[in-house]
CSV table of C-alpha atoms in Angstrom, one decimal:
chain,number,residue,atom,x,y,z
I,1,MET,CA,122.0,26.9,-7.9
I,2,THR,CA,122.6,23.4,-9.1
I,3,ASP,CA,121.3,20.3,-7.3
I,4,ASN,CA,124.8,19.5,-6.1
I,5,ASP,CA,125.3,23.0,-4.7
I,6,PHE,CA,121.9,23.0,-3.1
I,7,TYR,CA,122.5,19.6,-1.5
I,8,LYS,CA,125.9,20.7,-0.2
I,9,LYS,CA,124.3,23.8,1.3
I,10,ILE,CA,121.7,21.6,3.1
I,11,LYS,CA,124.4,19.3,4.5
I,12,ASP,CA,126.6,22.2,5.6
I,13,ASN,CA,123.6,23.8,7.4
I,14,TRP,CA,121.8,20.7,8.6
I,15,GLN,CA,122.1,21.4,12.3
I,16,ASP,CA,120.9,25.0,11.8
I,17,ILE,CA,118.0,23.7,9.8
I,18,LEU,CA,117.0,21.4,12.7
I,19,LEU,CA,117.4,24.2,15.2
I,20,VAL,CA,115.3,26.5,13.1
I,21,LEU,CA,112.6,23.9,12.9
I,22,LYS,CA,112.7,23.4,16.7
I,23,ASP,CA,112.4,27.1,17.4
I,24,LEU,CA,110.0,27.9,14.6
I,25,TYR,CA,107.5,25.3,15.8
I,26,GLU,CA,108.4,25.6,19.5
I,27,LEU,CA,109.2,21.9,19.9
I,28,PRO,CA,109.9,20.4,23.3
I,29,GLU,CA,113.5,19.4,23.9
I,30,VAL,CA,112.5,15.8,24.3
I,31,SER,CA,110.8,15.7,20.9
I,32,TYR,CA,113.7,17.5,19.3
I,33,LYS,CA,116.3,15.0,20.7
I,34,THR,CA,114.1,11.9,20.0
I,35,TRP,CA,112.9,12.6,16.5
I,36,LEU,CA,115.0,15.3,14.9
I,37,LEU,CA,118.6,15.0,16.0
I,38,PRO,CA,118.9,11.4,14.7
I,39,LEU,CA,117.9,12.5,11.2
I,40,ARG,CA,120.6,13.1,8.5
I,41,PRO,CA,120.5,14.1,4.8
I,42,ASP,CA,121.4,11.1,2.6
I,43,SER,CA,121.0,12.2,-1.1
I,44,PHE,CA,119.3,14.6,-3.4
I,45,ARG,CA,117.8,14.0,-6.8
I,46,ASP,CA,115.0,15.2,-9.0
I,47,GLY,CA,114.3,18.0,-6.5
I,48,THR,CA,113.8,15.7,-3.6
I,49,LEU,CA,116.0,15.3,-0.5
I,50,SER,CA,116.2,11.8,1.0
I,51,VAL,CA,116.5,11.9,4.8
I,52,VAL,CA,117.7,8.9,6.8
I,53,TYR,CA,116.1,7.9,10.1
I,54,PRO,CA,118.2,5.3,12.1
I,55,GLY,CA,115.2,3.6,13.6
I,56,ASP,CA,112.2,1.4,12.7
I,57,ARG,CA,109.4,2.0,10.2
I,58,LEU,CA,106.8,2.9,12.8
I,59,GLY,CA,109.0,5.7,14.0
I,60,LEU,CA,109.7,6.7,10.5
I,61,GLY,CA,106.0,6.9,9.7
I,62,TYR,CA,105.4,9.1,12.8
I,63,ILE,CA,108.2,11.5,11.8
I,64,GLU,CA,106.9,11.8,8.3
I,65,ARG,CA,103.3,12.6,9.4
I,66,LYS,CA,104.4,15.0,12.2
I,67,TYR,CA,107.5,16.8,10.9
I,68,LYS,CA,107.7,16.5,7.1
I,69,TYR,CA,106.1,19.9,6.3
I,70,CYS,CA,108.0,21.6,9.1
I,71,LEU,CA,111.3,20.3,7.7
I,72,ILE,CA,110.4,21.5,4.2
I,73,LYS,CA,109.7,25.0,5.6
I,74,SER,CA,112.8,25.0,7.7
I,75,ILE,CA,115.0,24.1,4.7
I,76,GLU,CA,113.4,26.9,2.7
I,77,THR,CA,114.0,29.4,5.6
I,78,VAL,CA,117.7,28.5,6.0
I,79,CYS,CA,118.7,27.8,2.3
I,80,ALA,CA,116.3,30.2,0.6
I,81,GLU,CA,115.1,27.5,-1.8
I,82,LYS,CA,112.3,24.9,-1.8
I,83,CYS,CA,112.6,21.1,-2.2
I,84,GLU,CA,110.6,18.0,-1.5
I,85,VAL,CA,111.5,15.6,1.3
I,86,THR,CA,111.3,11.9,1.6
I,87,PHE,CA,112.2,9.7,4.5
I,88,ILE,CA,114.0,6.3,4.5
I,89,CYS,CA,115.1,3.9,7.2
I,90,GLU,CA,118.8,3.3,7.6
I,91,GLY,CA,119.8,0.6,5.2
I,92,ASP,CA,116.9,1.2,2.8
I,93,ASP,CA,117.5,2.1,-0.8
I,94,ILE,CA,116.3,5.5,-2.0
I,95,PRO,CA,112.7,5.0,-3.2
I,96,ALA,CA,112.1,4.6,-6.9
I,97,PRO,CA,108.8,4.3,-8.8
I,98,GLY,CA,107.2,1.0,-8.2
I,99,LYS,CA,109.3,0.0,-5.3
I,100,ASN,CA,107.8,-0.7,-1.9
I,101,SER,CA,108.4,2.1,0.5
I,102,VAL,CA,106.8,3.7,3.6
I,103,SER,CA,107.7,7.1,2.3
I,104,SER,CA,104.7,9.0,1.1
I,105,TYR,CA,105.8,10.7,-2.1
I,106,ILE,CA,108.6,10.9,-4.6
I,107,THR,CA,109.0,13.3,-7.5
I,108,VAL,CA,109.1,11.6,-10.9
I,109,ASN,CA,109.4,13.9,-13.9
I,110,GLY,CA,107.9,16.7,-11.9
I,111,ASN,CA,104.9,14.6,-10.6
I,112,ARG,CA,104.5,13.9,-6.8
I,113,LEU,CA,103.6,10.2,-6.8
I,114,ASN,CA,103.4,7.6,-4.1
I,115,PRO,CA,105.8,4.8,-5.0
I,116,VAL,CA,103.7,2.2,-3.2
I,117,TYR,CA,100.7,3.0,-5.4
I,118,THR,CA,101.4,0.5,-8.2
I,119,PHE,CA,99.3,-2.0,-10.0
I,120,ASP,CA,101.3,-4.8,-8.2
I,121,ASN,CA,100.2,-3.4,-4.9
I,122,PHE,CA,96.6,-2.8,-5.8
I,123,VAL,CA,94.5,-5.6,-4.2
I,124,VAL,CA,91.8,-6.7,-6.7
I,125,GLY,CA,88.4,-7.8,-5.5
I,126,ASN,CA,84.8,-7.9,-6.8
I,127,SER,CA,84.4,-4.3,-5.8
I,128,ASN,CA,87.2,-2.9,-8.0
I,129,LYS,CA,88.3,-5.5,-10.6
I,130,PHE,CA,86.7,-3.7,-13.5
I,131,ALA,CA,88.2,-0.3,-12.6
I,132,GLN,CA,91.6,-2.0,-12.1
I,133,ALA,CA,91.4,-3.8,-15.5
I,134,VAL,CA,90.4,-0.6,-17.4
I,135,SER,CA,93.1,1.4,-15.6
I,136,LEU,CA,95.8,-1.1,-16.6
I,137,ALA,CA,94.5,-1.1,-20.2
I,138,VAL,CA,94.8,2.7,-20.2
I,139,ALA,CA,98.4,2.5,-18.8
I,140,GLU,CA,99.4,-0.1,-21.4
I,141,SER,CA,97.9,1.7,-24.4
I,142,PRO,CA,97.3,5.4,-23.4
I,143,GLY,CA,95.0,7.3,-25.8
I,144,GLU,CA,93.9,4.2,-27.7
I,145,LEU,CA,91.2,2.2,-25.8
I,146,TYR,CA,89.4,4.2,-23.1
I,147,ASN,CA,89.6,8.0,-23.5
I,148,PRO,CA,88.7,9.7,-21.3
I,149,LEU,CA,88.7,7.3,-18.3
I,150,TYR,CA,86.5,8.5,-15.4
I,151,ILE,CA,87.0,6.7,-12.1
I,152,HIS,CA,84.5,7.4,-9.3
I,153,GLY,CA,83.9,6.0,-5.8
I,154,GLY,CA,83.8,6.9,-2.1
I,155,VAL,CA,86.6,8.3,0.0
I,156,GLY,CA,89.5,5.9,0.6
I,157,LEU,CA,88.6,3.2,-1.9
I,158,GLY,CA,91.6,3.4,-4.2
I,159,LYS,CA,90.9,6.0,-6.9
I,160,THR,CA,94.1,7.9,-6.2
I,161,HIS,CA,96.0,4.6,-6.0
I,162,LEU,CA,94.9,3.7,-9.6
I,163,MET,CA,95.7,7.3,-10.8
I,164,HIS,CA,99.3,7.0,-9.5
I,165,ALA,CA,99.6,3.4,-10.8
I,166,ILE,CA,98.8,4.6,-14.3
I,167,ALA,CA,101.3,7.4,-14.1
I,168,LEU,CA,104.1,5.2,-12.6
I,169,PHE,CA,103.5,2.4,-15.1
I,170,ILE,CA,103.7,4.7,-18.1
I,171,LEU,CA,106.8,6.5,-16.8
I,172,GLN,CA,108.6,3.2,-16.0
I,173,ASN,CA,107.9,2.0,-19.6
I,174,ASP,CA,108.6,5.4,-21.2
I,175,PRO,CA,110.6,7.8,-19.0
I,176,THR,CA,110.3,10.5,-21.8
I,177,ALA,CA,106.4,10.5,-21.7
I,178,GLN,CA,104.9,13.8,-20.7
I,179,VAL,CA,102.8,12.6,-17.8
I,180,LEU,CA,101.0,15.2,-15.7
I,181,TYR,CA,99.2,14.1,-12.5
I,182,THR,CA,97.5,16.9,-10.6
I,183,THR,CA,94.4,17.7,-8.6
I,184,CYS,CA,91.5,19.9,-9.6
I,185,GLU,CA,92.5,22.3,-6.8
I,186,SER,CA,96.1,22.5,-8.2
I,187,PHE,CA,94.7,23.1,-11.7
I,188,ASN,CA,92.6,25.9,-10.4
I,189,ASN,CA,95.5,27.5,-8.4
I,190,ASP,CA,97.7,27.3,-11.5
I,191,LEU,CA,95.1,29.0,-13.6
I,192,LEU,CA,94.6,31.8,-11.0
I,193,ASP,CA,98.4,32.3,-10.8
I,194,ALA,CA,98.5,32.5,-14.6
I,195,ILE,CA,95.7,35.1,-14.7
I,196,ARG,CA,97.3,37.1,-11.8
I,197,ASN,CA,100.7,37.1,-13.5
I,198,LYS,CA,99.3,37.5,-17.0
I,199,ASN,CA,101.0,34.3,-18.1
I,200,ASN,CA,98.4,32.2,-19.7
I,201,TYR,CA,100.9,30.9,-22.2
I,202,SER,CA,103.0,29.2,-19.5
I,203,PHE,CA,99.8,27.6,-18.0
I,204,ARG,CA,98.6,26.2,-21.3
I,205,GLU,CA,102.1,25.1,-22.2
I,206,LYS,CA,102.1,23.0,-19.1
I,207,TYR,CA,98.7,21.3,-19.5
I,208,ARG,CA,98.3,21.2,-23.2
I,209,ASN,CA,101.6,19.6,-23.9
I,210,ALA,CA,100.9,16.5,-21.7
I,211,ASP,CA,100.8,13.1,-23.3
I,212,ILE,CA,98.8,11.8,-20.4
I,213,LEU,CA,96.8,14.2,-18.1
I,214,LEU,CA,95.4,12.9,-14.9
I,215,ILE,CA,93.2,15.2,-12.7
I,216,ASP,CA,92.1,13.9,-9.3
I,217,ASP,CA,89.1,15.2,-7.3
I,218,ILE,CA,87.5,16.6,-10.4
I,219,GLN,CA,84.2,17.1,-8.4
I,220,PHE,CA,85.8,20.3,-7.0
I,221,LEU,CA,85.4,21.8,-10.5
I,222,SER,CA,81.9,22.8,-9.2
I,223,ARG,CA,83.5,25.2,-6.8
I,224,GLY,CA,85.2,27.1,-9.6
I,225,GLY,CA,83.8,29.8,-11.8
I,226,GLU,CA,83.0,29.7,-15.5
I,227,TYR,CA,86.6,30.5,-16.4
I,228,ILE,CA,88.1,27.4,-14.9
I,229,GLN,CA,85.4,25.2,-16.4
I,230,GLU,CA,86.0,26.8,-19.8
I,231,GLU,CA,89.8,26.1,-19.4
I,232,ILE,CA,89.1,22.4,-18.5
I,233,PHE,CA,86.8,22.1,-21.5
I,234,ASN,CA,89.3,23.6,-23.9
I,235,THR,CA,92.2,21.6,-22.4
I,236,PHE,CA,90.2,18.5,-22.8
I,237,ASN,CA,89.3,19.2,-26.4
I,238,HIS,CA,92.9,20.0,-27.3
I,239,LEU,CA,94.3,16.8,-25.8
I,240,TYR,CA,91.5,14.6,-27.1
I,241,GLU,CA,91.9,15.8,-30.7
I,242,LEU,CA,95.6,14.9,-30.4
I,243,LYS,CA,94.7,11.4,-29.1
I,244,LYS,CA,96.3,12.1,-25.7
I,245,GLN,CA,95.1,10.1,-22.7
I,246,ILE,CA,92.9,11.9,-20.1
I,247,VAL,CA,92.0,10.4,-16.7
I,248,PHE,CA,89.6,11.9,-14.2
I,249,ALA,CA,88.8,10.7,-10.7
I,250,SER,CA,85.9,11.8,-8.5
I,251,ASP,CA,83.9,10.9,-5.5
I,252,ARG,CA,80.7,10.8,-7.5
I,253,PRO,CA,79.4,9.9,-11.1
I,254,PRO,CA,79.6,12.7,-13.7
I,255,LYS,CA,75.8,13.5,-13.7
I,256,GLU,CA,75.8,13.9,-9.9
I,257,ILE,CA,78.3,16.8,-9.9
I,258,ASP,CA,76.4,20.0,-9.4
I,259,ASN,CA,77.0,23.3,-11.1
I,260,ILE,CA,78.9,21.8,-14.0
I,261,ASP,CA,78.5,22.9,-17.6
I,262,ASP,CA,76.6,20.2,-19.6
I,263,ARG,CA,79.4,20.3,-22.2
I,264,ILE,CA,81.9,19.1,-19.6
I,265,ILE,CA,79.6,16.4,-18.4
I,266,SER,CA,79.2,15.1,-21.9
I,267,ARG,CA,83.1,15.0,-22.2
I,268,PHE,CA,83.3,13.0,-19.0
I,269,LEU,CA,80.8,10.5,-20.5
I,270,GLN,CA,82.5,10.4,-23.8
I,271,GLY,CA,84.9,7.6,-22.9
I,272,ILE,CA,84.3,5.0,-20.1
I,273,THR,CA,83.1,5.5,-16.5
I,274,VAL,CA,84.1,2.9,-13.9
I,275,GLU,CA,83.0,2.7,-10.2
I,276,ILE,CA,84.9,1.5,-7.2
I,277,LEU,CA,82.7,0.1,-4.4
I,278,PRO,CA,83.7,-0.6,-0.8
I,279,PRO,CA,85.7,-3.9,-0.5
I,280,ASP,CA,83.9,-7.1,0.7
I,281,TYR,CA,85.2,-9.2,3.6
I,282,GLU,CA,87.6,-11.3,1.5
I,283,THR,CA,89.1,-8.3,-0.2
I,284,ARG,CA,89.5,-6.5,3.2
I,285,ILE,CA,91.5,-9.5,4.4
I,286,ALA,CA,93.7,-9.4,1.2
I,287,ILE,CA,94.2,-5.7,1.7
I,288,LEU,CA,95.4,-6.2,5.3
I,289,ARG,CA,97.7,-9.0,4.2
I,290,LYS,CA,99.2,-6.8,1.5
I,291,LYS,CA,99.8,-4.0,4.0
I,292,GLU,CA,101.4,-6.5,6.3
I,293,GLU,CA,103.7,-7.6,3.4
I,294,LEU,CA,104.7,-4.0,2.5
I,295,GLU,CA,105.4,-3.0,6.0
I,296,ASN,CA,107.1,-6.2,7.1
I,297,TYR,CA,104.6,-6.9,9.9
I,298,ASN,CA,103.9,-10.3,11.3
I,299,VAL,CA,100.2,-10.5,12.4
I,300,ASP,CA,98.2,-13.5,13.4
I,301,ALA,CA,95.3,-14.5,11.1
I,302,GLU,CA,92.8,-14.1,14.0
I,303,VAL,CA,93.8,-10.4,14.3
I,304,ILE,CA,93.5,-9.8,10.6
I,305,ASN,CA,90.1,-11.4,10.5
I,306,TYR,CA,88.9,-9.4,13.5
I,307,ILE,CA,90.0,-6.1,11.9
I,308,ALA,CA,88.5,-7.0,8.6
I,309,SER,CA,85.1,-7.9,10.2
I,310,LYS,CA,85.0,-4.6,12.2
I,311,VAL,CA,86.3,-1.9,9.8
I,312,LYS,CA,84.3,-1.9,6.5
I,313,SER,CA,83.9,1.6,5.3
I,314,ASN,CA,87.2,2.3,3.4
I,315,ILE,CA,90.7,1.1,2.9
I,316,ARG,CA,92.3,4.0,4.7
I,317,GLU,CA,90.5,3.2,7.9
I,318,LEU,CA,91.2,-0.5,7.5
I,319,GLU,CA,95.0,0.1,7.2
I,320,GLY,CA,94.8,2.7,9.9
I,321,ALA,CA,93.3,0.2,12.3
I,322,LEU,CA,96.1,-2.3,11.6
I,323,LYS,CA,98.7,0.4,12.1
I,324,LYS,CA,97.2,1.4,15.4
I,325,VAL,CA,97.3,-2.2,16.7
I,326,ILE,CA,100.9,-2.6,15.6
I,327,LEU,CA,102.0,0.6,17.2
I,328,TYR,CA,100.0,-0.1,20.5
I,329,ALA,CA,101.8,-3.5,20.8
I,330,LYS,CA,105.2,-1.9,20.1
I,331,VAL,CA,104.8,1.0,22.6
I,332,ASN,CA,103.5,-1.4,25.3
I,333,ASN,CA,105.9,-4.2,24.5
I,334,ARG,CA,103.1,-6.7,24.1
I,335,GLU,CA,102.3,-9.6,21.8
I,336,ILE,CA,100.0,-8.9,18.9
I,337,ASN,CA,96.9,-11.1,19.6
I,338,LEU,CA,93.1,-10.8,19.4
I,339,ALA,CA,92.8,-9.5,23.0
I,340,LEU,CA,95.2,-6.7,22.2
I,341,ALA,CA,93.4,-5.8,19.0
I,342,GLU,CA,90.1,-5.7,20.8
I,343,GLU,CA,91.6,-3.5,23.5
I,344,THR,CA,93.3,-1.2,21.0
I,345,LEU,CA,90.2,-0.6,18.9
I,346,LYS,CA,87.5,-0.6,21.6
I,347,ASP,CA,87.1,3.2,21.4
I,348,HIS,CA,86.4,3.0,17.7
I,349,LEU,CA,84.2,-0.1,17.5
I,350,SER,CA,81.0,1.8,17.8
I,351,SER,CA,81.9,4.1,14.9
I,352,TYR,CA,83.0,1.1,12.8
I,353,THR,CA,79.9,-1.0,13.7
I,354,GLU,CA,77.3,1.7,13.1
I,355,GLN,CA,77.9,2.2,9.5
I,356,GLU,CA,75.9,3.5,6.6
I,357,ILE,CA,73.7,0.8,5.1
I,358,THR,CA,74.9,0.3,1.5
I,359,SER,CA,74.2,-2.4,-1.1
I,360,VAL,CA,77.7,-3.8,-0.5
I,361,ARG,CA,77.1,-4.1,3.2
I,362,ILE,CA,73.7,-5.7,2.6
I,363,ARG,CA,75.4,-8.2,0.3
I,364,GLU,CA,77.9,-9.2,3.0
I,365,VAL,CA,75.3,-9.5,5.8
I,366,VAL,CA,72.9,-11.6,3.7
I,367,ALA,CA,75.7,-13.9,2.6
I,368,GLU,CA,76.9,-14.4,6.2
I,369,HIS,CA,73.3,-14.9,7.4
I,370,PHE,CA,72.6,-17.7,4.9
I,371,GLY,CA,76.1,-19.2,5.2
I,372,LEU,CA,77.2,-18.3,1.7
I,373,LYS,CA,80.2,-16.6,0.2
I,374,VAL,CA,79.8,-13.0,-1.1
I,375,THR,CA,80.8,-14.3,-4.5
I,376,ASP,CA,77.9,-16.8,-4.5
I,377,LEU,CA,75.4,-13.9,-4.4
I,378,ALA,CA,77.1,-12.3,-7.4
I,379,SER,CA,77.4,-15.5,-9.3
I,380,GLU,CA,75.3,-17.0,-12.1
I,381,LYS,CA,74.2,-19.9,-9.9
I,382,ARG,CA,70.4,-20.3,-9.9
I,383,ASN,CA,69.8,-23.1,-7.4
I,384,LYS,CA,67.3,-22.2,-4.6
I,385,ASP,CA,69.9,-22.0,-1.8
I,386,ILE,CA,71.5,-19.1,-3.6
I,387,ALA,CA,68.6,-17.6,-5.7
I,388,PHE,CA,66.4,-17.0,-2.6
I,389,PRO,CA,69.1,-15.1,-0.5
I,390,ARG,CA,70.0,-13.2,-3.7
I,391,HIS,CA,66.3,-12.0,-4.0
I,392,VAL,CA,66.3,-11.1,-0.3
I,393,ALA,CA,69.5,-9.0,-0.9
I,394,MET,CA,67.8,-7.3,-3.9
I,395,TYR,CA,64.7,-6.4,-1.8
I,396,LEU,CA,66.8,-5.0,1.1
I,397,CYS,CA,69.0,-3.0,-1.2
I,398,CYS,CA,65.9,-1.4,-2.8
I,399,GLU,CA,64.2,-0.9,0.6
I,400,LEU,CA,67.1,0.4,2.7
I,401,THR,CA,69.5,2.3,0.4
I,402,ASN,CA,69.3,5.1,-2.0
I,403,ASP,CA,71.5,3.2,-4.5
I,404,SER,CA,70.2,3.2,-8.1
I,405,LEU,CA,69.0,0.0,-9.6
I,406,LYS,CA,72.1,0.0,-11.9
I,407,THR,CA,74.4,0.2,-8.8
I,408,ILE,CA,72.5,-2.6,-7.1
I,409,ALA,CA,72.7,-4.8,-10.2
I,410,ARG,CA,76.5,-4.2,-10.4
I,411,VAL,CA,76.9,-5.1,-6.7
I,412,LEU,CA,75.0,-8.3,-7.2
I,413,GLY,CA,76.6,-9.3,-10.4
I,414,LYS,CA,73.7,-8.7,-12.7
I,415,LYS,CA,73.8,-7.0,-16.1
I,416,ASP,CA,70.2,-5.8,-16.2
I,417,HIS,CA,68.5,-3.8,-13.5
I,418,SER,CA,65.2,-5.5,-14.5
I,419,THR,CA,66.5,-8.6,-12.7
I,420,ILE,CA,66.7,-6.5,-9.5
I,421,ILE,CA,63.1,-5.3,-9.9
I,422,HIS,CA,62.0,-8.9,-10.4
I,423,GLY,CA,63.8,-10.1,-7.3
I,424,ARG,CA,62.5,-7.3,-5.2
I,425,ASP,CA,58.9,-7.8,-6.3
I,426,LYS,CA,59.0,-11.5,-5.6
I,427,ILE,CA,60.0,-10.9,-2.0
I,428,ILE,CA,57.3,-8.2,-1.6
I,429,LYS,CA,54.7,-10.7,-2.9
I,430,ASP,CA,55.9,-13.6,-0.8
I,431,MET,CA,56.0,-11.6,2.4
I,432,LYS,CA,52.3,-11.0,2.2
I,433,THR,CA,51.6,-14.7,2.9
I,434,ASP,CA,54.9,-16.0,4.4
I,435,ASP,CA,55.3,-15.2,8.1
I,436,GLU,CA,58.7,-17.0,8.3
I,437,LEU,CA,60.0,-14.8,5.4
I,438,ARG,CA,58.9,-11.6,7.2
I,439,GLY,CA,60.7,-12.8,10.3
I,440,LYS,CA,63.9,-13.4,8.3
I,441,ILE,CA,63.7,-9.9,6.8
I,442,GLU,CA,63.3,-8.3,10.2
I,443,ILE,CA,66.3,-10.3,11.6
I,444,LEU,CA,68.4,-9.0,8.7
I,445,LYS,CA,67.3,-5.5,9.2
I,446,LYS,CA,68.3,-5.7,12.9
I,447,LYS,CA,71.7,-7.0,11.8
I,448,LEU,CA,72.1,-4.1,9.4
I,449,SER,CA,71.0,-1.5,12.0
I,450,PRO,CA,71.3,-2.9,15.6
I,451,SER,CA,70.2,0.4,17.1
I,452,GLY,CA,67.3,0.9,14.6
């Protein structure tokens, strides 16, 4: 069936598709009439159906989260063929790579990519600027400078954003490039299907013909058996010898992934490894402003600053808090102000406030306590007003976190971890005779852990 035939079949059976969805998932009549009946198919290309919603972006986001999978299954049930689905507001253009859109994914050359995850939309701060710069260099010159590229960091800090940005950048500049973005889980599933169907050739044809291979969540390789690790190893060697670009992303550094063959760890470390740390206060504000720009919000600076001061752990929670405030204001027909933000987020403030103590958070708290900017602590300035707080931060990072000296050095803008040892030891020595210093340290510890 051609794309045109499939699209015509969808349009001809649209009402049946919606009714099947309603019956299959036992939707209440009010939900069906409010969210599904207004939808209509708009266009079909590259295996993706664009569906128009004649409402606002907040409603569109809700439909996408709640009903996208259901609609995909309903289309398959009625039309006996699968397709991807993307949603657009009435009057919007069909999403294209690199264009702002609230739609989650588009299909580009067989890759499911988020069109919002571009380099232009990636907010750069002290916590991620090196990772962003290296990723951009890889996108501009794949296979030449940093190969493989290994990106690691906590959940929701932007690893997948950079992976998609690399893929979109390359495809925009060379639509013929064989770019393959996948997850470790999908790689494993494809391999198991190939074994089950005795079709290893098709599997290797897919992965070993890539010009750029990007594998997300590579830490899950530890869950697979020897066979999948062997296949990753051989795929890596094949592509590397052909000077094809390879990018991995993980929630931890290579040497901290358990149950991985040492040969694979050595391949991960063969190129360059970059870390993304949690965003500092200034970067969190910039991230919220970028989200506001992309979604056409209009939010007072006081509200933005409040959210940035309360939600620190990762970007997803940060953007989620902003969305919640916007939606709460819209549903209750109220003005977006600080009082509304406090009311909306009150149930979550305890979980936002009682956070894990990390070197990044210590850097922020120390800077705020001494009336400095975060960038001052990570600068080369050596005057006493900055050097002393910096030494205090070094001591607290060593005392209160499990971060390595190398990680602490990176957070505080130092090249050599011996500087961290020197700063820590100086504070330990001075505390033996300086009661005022001991008092300051105790105050900072209370700020970092109010309930401790």
